[in-house]
GROMACS .gro file of C-alpha atoms in nm:
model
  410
    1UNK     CA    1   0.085   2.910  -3.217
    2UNK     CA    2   0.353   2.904  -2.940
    3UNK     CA    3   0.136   2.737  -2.726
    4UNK     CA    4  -0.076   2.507  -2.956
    5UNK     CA    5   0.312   2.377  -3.095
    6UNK     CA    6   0.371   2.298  -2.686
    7UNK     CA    7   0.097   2.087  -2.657
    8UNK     CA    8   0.149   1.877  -2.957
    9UNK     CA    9   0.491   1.835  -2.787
   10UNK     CA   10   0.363   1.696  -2.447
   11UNK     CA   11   0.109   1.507  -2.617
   12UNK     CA   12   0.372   1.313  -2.871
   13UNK     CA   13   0.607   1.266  -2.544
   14UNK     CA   14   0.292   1.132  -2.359
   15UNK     CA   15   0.242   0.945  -2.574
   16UNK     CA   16   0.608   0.773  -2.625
   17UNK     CA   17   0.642   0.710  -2.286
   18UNK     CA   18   0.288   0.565  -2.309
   19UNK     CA   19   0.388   0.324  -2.580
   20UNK     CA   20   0.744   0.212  -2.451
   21UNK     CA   21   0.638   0.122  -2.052
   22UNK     CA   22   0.424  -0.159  -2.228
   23UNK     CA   23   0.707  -0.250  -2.448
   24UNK     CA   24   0.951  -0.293  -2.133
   25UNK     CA   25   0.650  -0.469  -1.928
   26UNK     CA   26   0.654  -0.720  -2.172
   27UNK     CA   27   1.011  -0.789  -2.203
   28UNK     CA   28   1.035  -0.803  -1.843
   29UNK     CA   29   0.764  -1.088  -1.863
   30UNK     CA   30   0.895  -1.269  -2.113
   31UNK     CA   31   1.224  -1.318  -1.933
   32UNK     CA   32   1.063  -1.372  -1.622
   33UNK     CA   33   0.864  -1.665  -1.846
   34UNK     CA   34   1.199  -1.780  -1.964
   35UNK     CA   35   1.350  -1.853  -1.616
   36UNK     CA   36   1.033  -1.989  -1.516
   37UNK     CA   37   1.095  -2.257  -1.823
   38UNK     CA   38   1.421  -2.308  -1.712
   39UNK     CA   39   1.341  -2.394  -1.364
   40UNK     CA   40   1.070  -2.620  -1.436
   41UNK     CA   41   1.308  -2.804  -1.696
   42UNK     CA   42   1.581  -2.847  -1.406
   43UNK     CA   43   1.282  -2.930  -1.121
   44UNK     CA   44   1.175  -3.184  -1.401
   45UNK     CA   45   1.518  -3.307  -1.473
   46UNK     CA   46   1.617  -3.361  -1.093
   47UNK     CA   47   1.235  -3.564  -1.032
   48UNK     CA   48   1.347  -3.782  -1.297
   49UNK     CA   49   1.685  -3.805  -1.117
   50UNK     CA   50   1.906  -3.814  -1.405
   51UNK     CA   51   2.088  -3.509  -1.363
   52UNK     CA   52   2.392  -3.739  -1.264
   53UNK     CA   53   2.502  -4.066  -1.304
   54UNK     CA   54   2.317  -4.334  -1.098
   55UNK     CA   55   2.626  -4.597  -1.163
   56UNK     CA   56   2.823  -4.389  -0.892
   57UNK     CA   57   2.966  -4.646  -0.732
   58UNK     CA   58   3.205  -4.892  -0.904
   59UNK     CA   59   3.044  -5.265  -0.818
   60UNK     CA   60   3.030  -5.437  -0.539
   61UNK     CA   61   3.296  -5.440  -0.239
   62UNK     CA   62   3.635  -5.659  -0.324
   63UNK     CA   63   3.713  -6.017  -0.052
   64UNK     CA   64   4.012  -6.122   0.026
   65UNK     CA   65   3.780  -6.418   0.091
   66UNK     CA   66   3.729  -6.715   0.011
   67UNK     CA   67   4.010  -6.795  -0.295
   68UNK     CA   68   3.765  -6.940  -0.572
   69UNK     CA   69   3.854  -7.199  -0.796
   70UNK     CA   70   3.776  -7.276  -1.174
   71UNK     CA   71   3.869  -7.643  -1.272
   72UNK     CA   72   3.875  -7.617  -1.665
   73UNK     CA   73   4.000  -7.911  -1.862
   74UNK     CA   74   3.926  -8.130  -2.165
   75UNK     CA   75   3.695  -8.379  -2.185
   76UNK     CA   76   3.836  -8.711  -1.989
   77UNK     CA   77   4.096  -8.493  -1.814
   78UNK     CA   78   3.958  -8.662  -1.476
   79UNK     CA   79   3.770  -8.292  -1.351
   80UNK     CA   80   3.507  -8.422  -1.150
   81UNK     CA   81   3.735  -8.671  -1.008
   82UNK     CA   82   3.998  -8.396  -0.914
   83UNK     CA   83   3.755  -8.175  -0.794
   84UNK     CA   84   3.614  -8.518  -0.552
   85UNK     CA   85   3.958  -8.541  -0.437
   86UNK     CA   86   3.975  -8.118  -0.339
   87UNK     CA   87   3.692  -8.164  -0.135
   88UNK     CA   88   3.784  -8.461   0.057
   89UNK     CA   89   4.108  -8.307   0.079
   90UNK     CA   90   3.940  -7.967   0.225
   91UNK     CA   91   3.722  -8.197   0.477
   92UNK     CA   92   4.020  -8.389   0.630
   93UNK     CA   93   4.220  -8.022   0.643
   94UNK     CA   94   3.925  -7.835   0.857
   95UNK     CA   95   3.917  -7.666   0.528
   96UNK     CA   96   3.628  -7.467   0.440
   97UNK     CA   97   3.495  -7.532   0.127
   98UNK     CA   98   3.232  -7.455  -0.111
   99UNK     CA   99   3.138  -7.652  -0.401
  100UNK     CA  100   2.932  -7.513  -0.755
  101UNK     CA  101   2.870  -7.745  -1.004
  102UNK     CA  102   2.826  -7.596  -1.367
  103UNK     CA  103   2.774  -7.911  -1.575
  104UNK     CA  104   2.450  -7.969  -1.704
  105UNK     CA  105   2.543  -8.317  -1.840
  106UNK     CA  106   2.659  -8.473  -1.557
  107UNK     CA  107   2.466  -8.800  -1.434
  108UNK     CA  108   2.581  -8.857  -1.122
  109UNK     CA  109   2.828  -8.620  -0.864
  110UNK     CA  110   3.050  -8.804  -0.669
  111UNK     CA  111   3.017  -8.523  -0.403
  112UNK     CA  112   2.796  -8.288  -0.263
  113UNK     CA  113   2.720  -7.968  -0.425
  114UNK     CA  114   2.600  -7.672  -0.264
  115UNK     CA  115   2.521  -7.478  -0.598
  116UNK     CA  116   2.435  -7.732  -0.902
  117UNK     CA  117   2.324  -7.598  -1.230
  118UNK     CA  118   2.099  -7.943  -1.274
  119UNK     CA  119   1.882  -7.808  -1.052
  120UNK     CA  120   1.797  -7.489  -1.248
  121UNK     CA  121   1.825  -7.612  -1.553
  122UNK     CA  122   1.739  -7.919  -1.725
  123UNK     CA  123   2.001  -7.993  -2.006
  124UNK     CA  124   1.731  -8.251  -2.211
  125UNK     CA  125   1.457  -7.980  -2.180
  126UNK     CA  126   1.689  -7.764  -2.347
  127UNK     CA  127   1.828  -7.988  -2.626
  128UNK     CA  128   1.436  -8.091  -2.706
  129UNK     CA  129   1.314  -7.703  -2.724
  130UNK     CA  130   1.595  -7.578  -2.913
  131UNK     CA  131   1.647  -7.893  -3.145
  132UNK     CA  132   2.038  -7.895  -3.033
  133UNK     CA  133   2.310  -8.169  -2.979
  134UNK     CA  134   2.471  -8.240  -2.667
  135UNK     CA  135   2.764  -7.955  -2.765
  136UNK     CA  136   2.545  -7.677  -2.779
  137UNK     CA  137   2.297  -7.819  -2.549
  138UNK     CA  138   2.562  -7.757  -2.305
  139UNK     CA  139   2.661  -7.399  -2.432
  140UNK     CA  140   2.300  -7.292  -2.409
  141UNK     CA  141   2.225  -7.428  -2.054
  142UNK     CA  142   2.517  -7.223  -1.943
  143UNK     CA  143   2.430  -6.907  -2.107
  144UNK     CA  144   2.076  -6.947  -1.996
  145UNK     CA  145   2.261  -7.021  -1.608
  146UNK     CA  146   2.455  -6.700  -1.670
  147UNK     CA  147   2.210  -6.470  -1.674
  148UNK     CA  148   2.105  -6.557  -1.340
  149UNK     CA  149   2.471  -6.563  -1.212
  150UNK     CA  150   2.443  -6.254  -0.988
  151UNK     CA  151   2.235  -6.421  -0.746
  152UNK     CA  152   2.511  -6.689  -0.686
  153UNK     CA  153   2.762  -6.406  -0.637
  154UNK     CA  154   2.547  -6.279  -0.385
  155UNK     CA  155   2.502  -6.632  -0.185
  156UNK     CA  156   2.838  -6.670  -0.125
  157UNK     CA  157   2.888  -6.320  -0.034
  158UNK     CA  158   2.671  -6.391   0.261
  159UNK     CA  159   2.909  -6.667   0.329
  160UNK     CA  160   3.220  -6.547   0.213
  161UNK     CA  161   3.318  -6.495   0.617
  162UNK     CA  162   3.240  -6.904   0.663
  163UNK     CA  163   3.460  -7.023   0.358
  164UNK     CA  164   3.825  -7.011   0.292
  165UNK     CA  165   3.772  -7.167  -0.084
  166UNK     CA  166   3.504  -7.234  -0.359
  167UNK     CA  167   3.549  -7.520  -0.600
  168UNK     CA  168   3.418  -7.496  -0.913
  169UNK     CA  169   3.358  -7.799  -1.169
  170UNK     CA  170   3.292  -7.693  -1.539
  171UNK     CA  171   3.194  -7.898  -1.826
  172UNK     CA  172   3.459  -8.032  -2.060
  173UNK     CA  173   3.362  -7.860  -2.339
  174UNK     CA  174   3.692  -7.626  -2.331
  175UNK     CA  175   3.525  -7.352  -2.574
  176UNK     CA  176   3.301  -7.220  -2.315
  177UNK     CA  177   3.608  -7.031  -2.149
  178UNK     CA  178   3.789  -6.979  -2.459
  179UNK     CA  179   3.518  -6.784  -2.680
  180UNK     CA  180   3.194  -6.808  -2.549
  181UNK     CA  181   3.025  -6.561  -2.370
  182UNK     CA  182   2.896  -6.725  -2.060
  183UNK     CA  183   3.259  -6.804  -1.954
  184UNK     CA  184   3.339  -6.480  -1.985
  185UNK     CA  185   3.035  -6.336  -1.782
  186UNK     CA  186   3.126  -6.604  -1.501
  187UNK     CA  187   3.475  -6.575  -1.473
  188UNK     CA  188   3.448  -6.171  -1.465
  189UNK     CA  189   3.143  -6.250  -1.215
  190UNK     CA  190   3.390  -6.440  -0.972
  191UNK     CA  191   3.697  -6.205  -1.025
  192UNK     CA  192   3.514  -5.871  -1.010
  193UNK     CA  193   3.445  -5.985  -0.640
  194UNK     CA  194   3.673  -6.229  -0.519
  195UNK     CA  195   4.073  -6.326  -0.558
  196UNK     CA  196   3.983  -6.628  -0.834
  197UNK     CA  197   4.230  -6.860  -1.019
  198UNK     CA  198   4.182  -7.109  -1.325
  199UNK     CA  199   4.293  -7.448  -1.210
  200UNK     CA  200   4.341  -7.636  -1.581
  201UNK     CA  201   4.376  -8.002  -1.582
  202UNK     CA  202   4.608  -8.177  -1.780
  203UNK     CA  203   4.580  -8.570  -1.873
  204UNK     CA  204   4.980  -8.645  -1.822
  205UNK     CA  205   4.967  -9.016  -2.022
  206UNK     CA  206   4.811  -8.813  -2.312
  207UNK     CA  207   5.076  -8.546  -2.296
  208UNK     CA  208   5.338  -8.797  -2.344
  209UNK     CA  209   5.277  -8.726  -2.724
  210UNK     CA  210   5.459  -8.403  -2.805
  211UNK     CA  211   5.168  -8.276  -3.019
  212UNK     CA  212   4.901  -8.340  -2.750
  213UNK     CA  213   5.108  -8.140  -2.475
  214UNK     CA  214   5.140  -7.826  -2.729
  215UNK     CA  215   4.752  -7.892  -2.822
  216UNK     CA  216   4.688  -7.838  -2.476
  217UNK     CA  217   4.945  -7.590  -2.365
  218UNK     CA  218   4.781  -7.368  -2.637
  219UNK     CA  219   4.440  -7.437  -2.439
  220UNK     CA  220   4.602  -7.301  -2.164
  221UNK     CA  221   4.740  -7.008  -2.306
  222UNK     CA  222   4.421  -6.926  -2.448
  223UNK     CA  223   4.236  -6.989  -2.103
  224UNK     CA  224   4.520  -6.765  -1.987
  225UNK     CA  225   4.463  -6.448  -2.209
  226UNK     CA  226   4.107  -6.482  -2.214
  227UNK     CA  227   4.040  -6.464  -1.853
  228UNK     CA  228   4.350  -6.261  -1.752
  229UNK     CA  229   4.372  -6.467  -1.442
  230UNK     CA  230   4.637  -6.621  -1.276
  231UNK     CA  231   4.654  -6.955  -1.410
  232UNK     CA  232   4.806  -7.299  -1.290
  233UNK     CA  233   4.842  -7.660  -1.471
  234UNK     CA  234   4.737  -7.938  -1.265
  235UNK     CA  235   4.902  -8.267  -1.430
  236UNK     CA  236   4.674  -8.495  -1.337
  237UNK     CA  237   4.647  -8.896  -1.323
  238UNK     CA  238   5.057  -8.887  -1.204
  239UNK     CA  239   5.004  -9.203  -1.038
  240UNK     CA  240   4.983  -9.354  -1.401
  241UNK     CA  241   5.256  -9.147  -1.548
  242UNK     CA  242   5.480  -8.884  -1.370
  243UNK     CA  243   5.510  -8.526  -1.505
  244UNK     CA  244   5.916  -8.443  -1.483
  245UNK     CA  245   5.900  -8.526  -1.892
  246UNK     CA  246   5.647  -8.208  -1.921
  247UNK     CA  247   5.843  -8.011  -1.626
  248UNK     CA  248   6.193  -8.084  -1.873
  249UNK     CA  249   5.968  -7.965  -2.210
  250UNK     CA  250   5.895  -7.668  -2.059
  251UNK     CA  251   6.176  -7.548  -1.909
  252UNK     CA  252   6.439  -7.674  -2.157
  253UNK     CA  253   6.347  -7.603  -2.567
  254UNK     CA  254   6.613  -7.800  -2.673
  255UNK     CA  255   6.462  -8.081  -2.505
  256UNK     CA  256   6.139  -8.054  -2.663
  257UNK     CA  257   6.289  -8.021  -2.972
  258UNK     CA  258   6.481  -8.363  -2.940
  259UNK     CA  259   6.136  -8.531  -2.872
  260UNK     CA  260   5.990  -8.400  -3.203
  261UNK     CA  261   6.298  -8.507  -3.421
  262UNK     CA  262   6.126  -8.889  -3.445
  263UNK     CA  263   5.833  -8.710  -3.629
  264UNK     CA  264   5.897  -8.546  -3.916
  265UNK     CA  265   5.545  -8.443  -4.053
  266UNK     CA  266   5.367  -8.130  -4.098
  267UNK     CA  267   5.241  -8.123  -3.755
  268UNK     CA  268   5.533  -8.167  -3.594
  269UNK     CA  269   5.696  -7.879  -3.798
  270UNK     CA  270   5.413  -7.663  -3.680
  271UNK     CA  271   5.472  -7.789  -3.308
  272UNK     CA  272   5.827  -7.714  -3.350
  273UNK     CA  273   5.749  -7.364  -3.432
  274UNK     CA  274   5.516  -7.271  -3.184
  275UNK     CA  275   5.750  -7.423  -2.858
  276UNK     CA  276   5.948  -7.168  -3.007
  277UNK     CA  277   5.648  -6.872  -2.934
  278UNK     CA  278   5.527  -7.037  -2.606
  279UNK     CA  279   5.855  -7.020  -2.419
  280UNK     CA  280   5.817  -6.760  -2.247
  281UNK     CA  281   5.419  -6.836  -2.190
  282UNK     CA  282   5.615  -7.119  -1.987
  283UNK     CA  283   5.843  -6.911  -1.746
  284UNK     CA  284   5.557  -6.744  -1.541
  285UNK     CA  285   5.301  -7.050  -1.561
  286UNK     CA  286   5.318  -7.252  -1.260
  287UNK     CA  287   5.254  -7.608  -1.243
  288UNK     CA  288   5.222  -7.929  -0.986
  289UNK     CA  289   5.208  -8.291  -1.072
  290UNK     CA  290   4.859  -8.459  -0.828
  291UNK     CA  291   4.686  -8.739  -0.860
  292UNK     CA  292   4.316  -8.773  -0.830
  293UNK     CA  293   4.319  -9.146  -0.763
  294UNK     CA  294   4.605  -9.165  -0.505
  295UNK     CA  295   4.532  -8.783  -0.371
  296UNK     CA  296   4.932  -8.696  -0.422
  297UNK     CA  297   5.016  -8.356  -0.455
  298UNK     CA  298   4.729  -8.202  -0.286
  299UNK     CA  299   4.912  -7.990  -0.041
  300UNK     CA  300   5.146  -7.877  -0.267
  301UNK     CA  301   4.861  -7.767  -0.500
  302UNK     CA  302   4.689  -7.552  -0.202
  303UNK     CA  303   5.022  -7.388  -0.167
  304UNK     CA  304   5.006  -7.312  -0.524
  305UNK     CA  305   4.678  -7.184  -0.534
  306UNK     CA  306   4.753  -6.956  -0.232
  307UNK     CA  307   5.097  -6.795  -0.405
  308UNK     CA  308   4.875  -6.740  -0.740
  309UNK     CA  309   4.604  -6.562  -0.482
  310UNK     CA  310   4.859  -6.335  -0.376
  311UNK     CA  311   4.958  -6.300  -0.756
  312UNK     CA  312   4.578  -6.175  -0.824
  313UNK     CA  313   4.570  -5.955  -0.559
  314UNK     CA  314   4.918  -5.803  -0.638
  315UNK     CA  315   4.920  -5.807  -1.053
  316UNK     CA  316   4.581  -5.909  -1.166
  317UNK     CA  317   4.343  -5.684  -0.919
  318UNK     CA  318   4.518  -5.381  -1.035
  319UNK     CA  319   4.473  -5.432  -1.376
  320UNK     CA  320   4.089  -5.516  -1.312
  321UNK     CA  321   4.053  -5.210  -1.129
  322UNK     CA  322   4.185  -5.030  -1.417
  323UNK     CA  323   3.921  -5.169  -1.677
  324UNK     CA  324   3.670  -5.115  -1.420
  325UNK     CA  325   3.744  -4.706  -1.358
  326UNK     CA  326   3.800  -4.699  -1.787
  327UNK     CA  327   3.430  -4.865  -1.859
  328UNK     CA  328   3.289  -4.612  -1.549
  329UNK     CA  329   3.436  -4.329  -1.716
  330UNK     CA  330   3.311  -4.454  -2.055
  331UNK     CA  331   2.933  -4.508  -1.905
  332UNK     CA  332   2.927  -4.156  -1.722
  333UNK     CA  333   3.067  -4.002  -2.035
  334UNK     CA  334   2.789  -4.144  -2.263
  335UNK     CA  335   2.516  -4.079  -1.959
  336UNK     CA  336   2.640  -3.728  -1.917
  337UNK     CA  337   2.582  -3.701  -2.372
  338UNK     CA  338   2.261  -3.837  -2.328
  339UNK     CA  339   2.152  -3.601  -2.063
  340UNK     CA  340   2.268  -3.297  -2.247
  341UNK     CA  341   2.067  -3.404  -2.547
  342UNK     CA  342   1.800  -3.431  -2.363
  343UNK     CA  343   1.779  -3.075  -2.206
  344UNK     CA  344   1.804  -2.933  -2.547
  345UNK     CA  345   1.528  -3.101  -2.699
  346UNK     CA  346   1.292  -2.984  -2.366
  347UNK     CA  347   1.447  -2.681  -2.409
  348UNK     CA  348   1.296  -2.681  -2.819
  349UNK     CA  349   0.984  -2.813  -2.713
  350UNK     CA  350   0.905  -2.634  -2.437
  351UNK     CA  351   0.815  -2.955  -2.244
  352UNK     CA  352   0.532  -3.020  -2.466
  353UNK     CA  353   0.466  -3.377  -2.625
  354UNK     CA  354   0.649  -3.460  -2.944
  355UNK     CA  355   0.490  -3.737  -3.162
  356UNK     CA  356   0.804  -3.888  -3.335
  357UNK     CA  357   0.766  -4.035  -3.679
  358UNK     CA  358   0.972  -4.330  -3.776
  359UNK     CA  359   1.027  -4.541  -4.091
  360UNK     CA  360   0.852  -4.838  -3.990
  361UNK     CA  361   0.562  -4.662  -3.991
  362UNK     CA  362   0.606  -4.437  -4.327
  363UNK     CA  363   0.667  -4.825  -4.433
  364UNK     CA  364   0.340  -4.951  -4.294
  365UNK     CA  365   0.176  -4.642  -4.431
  366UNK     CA  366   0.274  -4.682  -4.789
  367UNK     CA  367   0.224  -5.097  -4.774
  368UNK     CA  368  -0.152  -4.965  -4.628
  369UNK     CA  369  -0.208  -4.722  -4.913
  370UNK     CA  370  -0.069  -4.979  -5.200
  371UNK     CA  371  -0.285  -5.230  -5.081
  372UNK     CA  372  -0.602  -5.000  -5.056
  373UNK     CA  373  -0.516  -4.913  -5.423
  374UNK     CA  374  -0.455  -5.307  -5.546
  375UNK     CA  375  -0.809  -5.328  -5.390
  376UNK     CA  376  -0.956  -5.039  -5.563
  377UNK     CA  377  -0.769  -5.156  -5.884
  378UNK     CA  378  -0.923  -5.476  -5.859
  379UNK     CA  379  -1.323  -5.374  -5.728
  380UNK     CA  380  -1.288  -5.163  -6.061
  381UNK     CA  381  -1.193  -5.458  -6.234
  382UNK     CA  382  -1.498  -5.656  -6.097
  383UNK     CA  383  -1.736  -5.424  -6.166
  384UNK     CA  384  -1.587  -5.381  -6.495
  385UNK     CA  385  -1.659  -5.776  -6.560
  386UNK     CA  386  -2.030  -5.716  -6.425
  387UNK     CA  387  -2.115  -5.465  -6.670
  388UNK     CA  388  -1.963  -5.633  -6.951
  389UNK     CA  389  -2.165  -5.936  -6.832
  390UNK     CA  390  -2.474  -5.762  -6.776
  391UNK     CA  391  -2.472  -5.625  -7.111
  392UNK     CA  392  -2.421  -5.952  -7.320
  393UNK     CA  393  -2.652  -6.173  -7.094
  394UNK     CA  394  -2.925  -5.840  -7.173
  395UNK     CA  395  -2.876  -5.899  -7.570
  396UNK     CA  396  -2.854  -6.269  -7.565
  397UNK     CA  397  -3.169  -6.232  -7.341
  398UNK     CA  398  -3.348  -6.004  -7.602
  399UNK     CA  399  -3.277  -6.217  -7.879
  400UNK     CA  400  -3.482  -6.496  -7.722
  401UNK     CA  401  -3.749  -6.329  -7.620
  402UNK     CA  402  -3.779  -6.135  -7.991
  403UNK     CA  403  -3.762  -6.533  -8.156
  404UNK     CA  404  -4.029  -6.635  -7.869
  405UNK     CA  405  -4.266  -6.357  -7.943
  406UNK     CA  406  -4.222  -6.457  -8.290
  407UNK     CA  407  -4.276  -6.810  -8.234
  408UNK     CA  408  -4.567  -6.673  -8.056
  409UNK     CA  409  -4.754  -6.469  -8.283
  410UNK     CA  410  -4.679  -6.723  -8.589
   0.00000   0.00000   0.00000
């Protein structure tokens, strides 16, 4: 009994041990499946190369050179004329210059432009196509020109060693730079790259009219906060009117104030107000009085445009940087959420394909199944009709042929 008790024993513990080394084979393989998952997941994920962020590097590499430009300005401000006089002013200086023209509209340039929107797009074309007025003719051509802007950022970058300054004529439809979004894309296009300033022209017989020079100082401290560019007013046609009266209204309130007191109506109540709000927008604006006509003030607006340079590289640049580093950290941080999400769903599925279901299609499949019922609903009906039919024409058909056959055998 001894020994038939024994060798139950050995044969249960045989058969133990015979059960668990297959149980800890196949937990050993399952793990050893598990890291083999894993790898393939990260070998997938680094093919793909998305494991970091591709936007590494933070744009393209800042010039000190060449200072660009932006003439903004109402309509009949005298732009293109200004902008004629810059260049001829630049030529006769052994300046070098560089000269974009962004409006569509224009017939006739009375200088040479190296860049010229006209020749990309054609501003009728547009107006015809999109059935649009000459306003938003204009807007459109320069949104449609914006989205093609990178390529003139990269044409003067292969000149910027050959060019001390780029001039820039704009359209005088002011709302392009003050809420649209092709100003925006261009002027962040220019400044993202180069030292840039806003050059805005101011029509100095029209500004004799207190309400007119706060109309357009608010223009330019739109322009200003829009931007965030250094900024300087241009008071243009002085050779018809000087510009000390607008020098006096901005530095002195009380002298503004003593210009309004012939006008008592509501707007000059509301102009009253705002010089109030807008005097300090005056103390760190600079301004120069030229003429485009007589070419006055030219040097003295190159000097200008070289201290508000060294503004942008100083105040401005820093702040640019700033955004610049906030939005990277913003794009890495949704990259990095993306990525994550996506290792956990290969991780779910195993790397197999996942057919996803959306709404638009439950949509389509109900609108499918509604209209396969309508048509049963109304086959049903048809046939419902035809029998009905059938069944009268049958009678009225019998009755005639019972009267024939009695017409017959009478």
């Amino acid at each position: 009994m001894d020994i038939d008790s024994g060798a139950q024993d050995m044969d249960a513990k045989s058969s133990e041990e015979g059960t668990s080394m297959p149980m800890d084979s196949l937990d050993s393989s399952s793990t050893e499946m598990k890291g083999q998952e894993k790898e393939e997941l990260n070998q997938s994920l680094e093919k793909l190369n998305i494991t970091e962020s591709s936007s590494g590097q933070l744009g393209m590499p800042f010039k000190r050179k060449p200072v660009i430009i932006i003439v903004i300005g109402m309509a009949g401000t005298g732009k293109t004329t200004f902008l004629h006089r810059l260049v001829c002013h630049t030529q006769a200086s052994n300046i070098r210059g560089y000269v974009i023209n962004l409006d569509p509209a224009v017939m006739t340039l009375p200088f040479g432009a190296n860049i010229d929107i006209r020749d990309t797009v054609k501003y009728k074309e547009v107006m015809k196509q999109y059935n649009l007025g000459p306003n938003g003719g204009i807007l459109t051509s320069l949104n449609l020109f914006a989205t093609k802007f990178d390529e003139v950022i990269s044409v003067i970058e292969r000149r910027a060693d050959q060019l001390d300054y780029v001039l820039v004529d704009t359209p005088g439809q002011i709302e392009i730079f003050t809420w649209s979004a092709s100003g925006a894309i261009i002027t962040e296009a220019f400044a993202s790259t180069f030292p840039t300033v806003i050059a805005y022209v101011v029509d100095t017989p029209r500004c004799e009219s207190p309400v007119t020079f706060m109309s357009n100082m608010l223009y330019a401290c739109s322009i200003l906060y829009k931007t965030r560019l250094p900024l300087v007013l241009a008071f243009n046609k002085t050779d018809v009117a000087q510009h000390q009266f607008a020098l006096e209204w901005m530095e002195d309130f009380e002298v503004f104030q003593t210009a309004l007191d012939s006008d008592h109506s509501y707007t000059s109540t509301l102009t009253r107000s705002l010089s109030l709000v807008l005097d300090e927008f005056y103390k760190n604006l600079k301004s120069v009085g030229v003429s485009a006509i007589s070419g006055a003030g030219m040097a003295e607006f190159f000097k200008t445009i070289e201290a508000s340079a060294e503004e942008y590289m100083e105040n401005y640049k820093a702040e640019l940087d700033k955004r610049r580093v906030e939005k990277q950290r913003l794009e890495d941080e949704r990259h990095r959420q993306n990525m994550e999400k996506l290792r956990k769903d290969m991780e779910k599925t195993g790397g197999e394909t996942v057919v996803l279901s959306t709404q638009l299609k439950d949509k389509e499949g109900k609108n499918k199944d509604l209209m396969d019922e309508e048509c049963e609903d109304e086959e049903e009906e048809d046939l419902d009709g035809f029998e009905r039919f059938t069944e009268e024409d049958e009678d009225v058909i019998d009755e005639d042929e019972d009267e024939e056959v009695g017409r017959f055998s009478f």
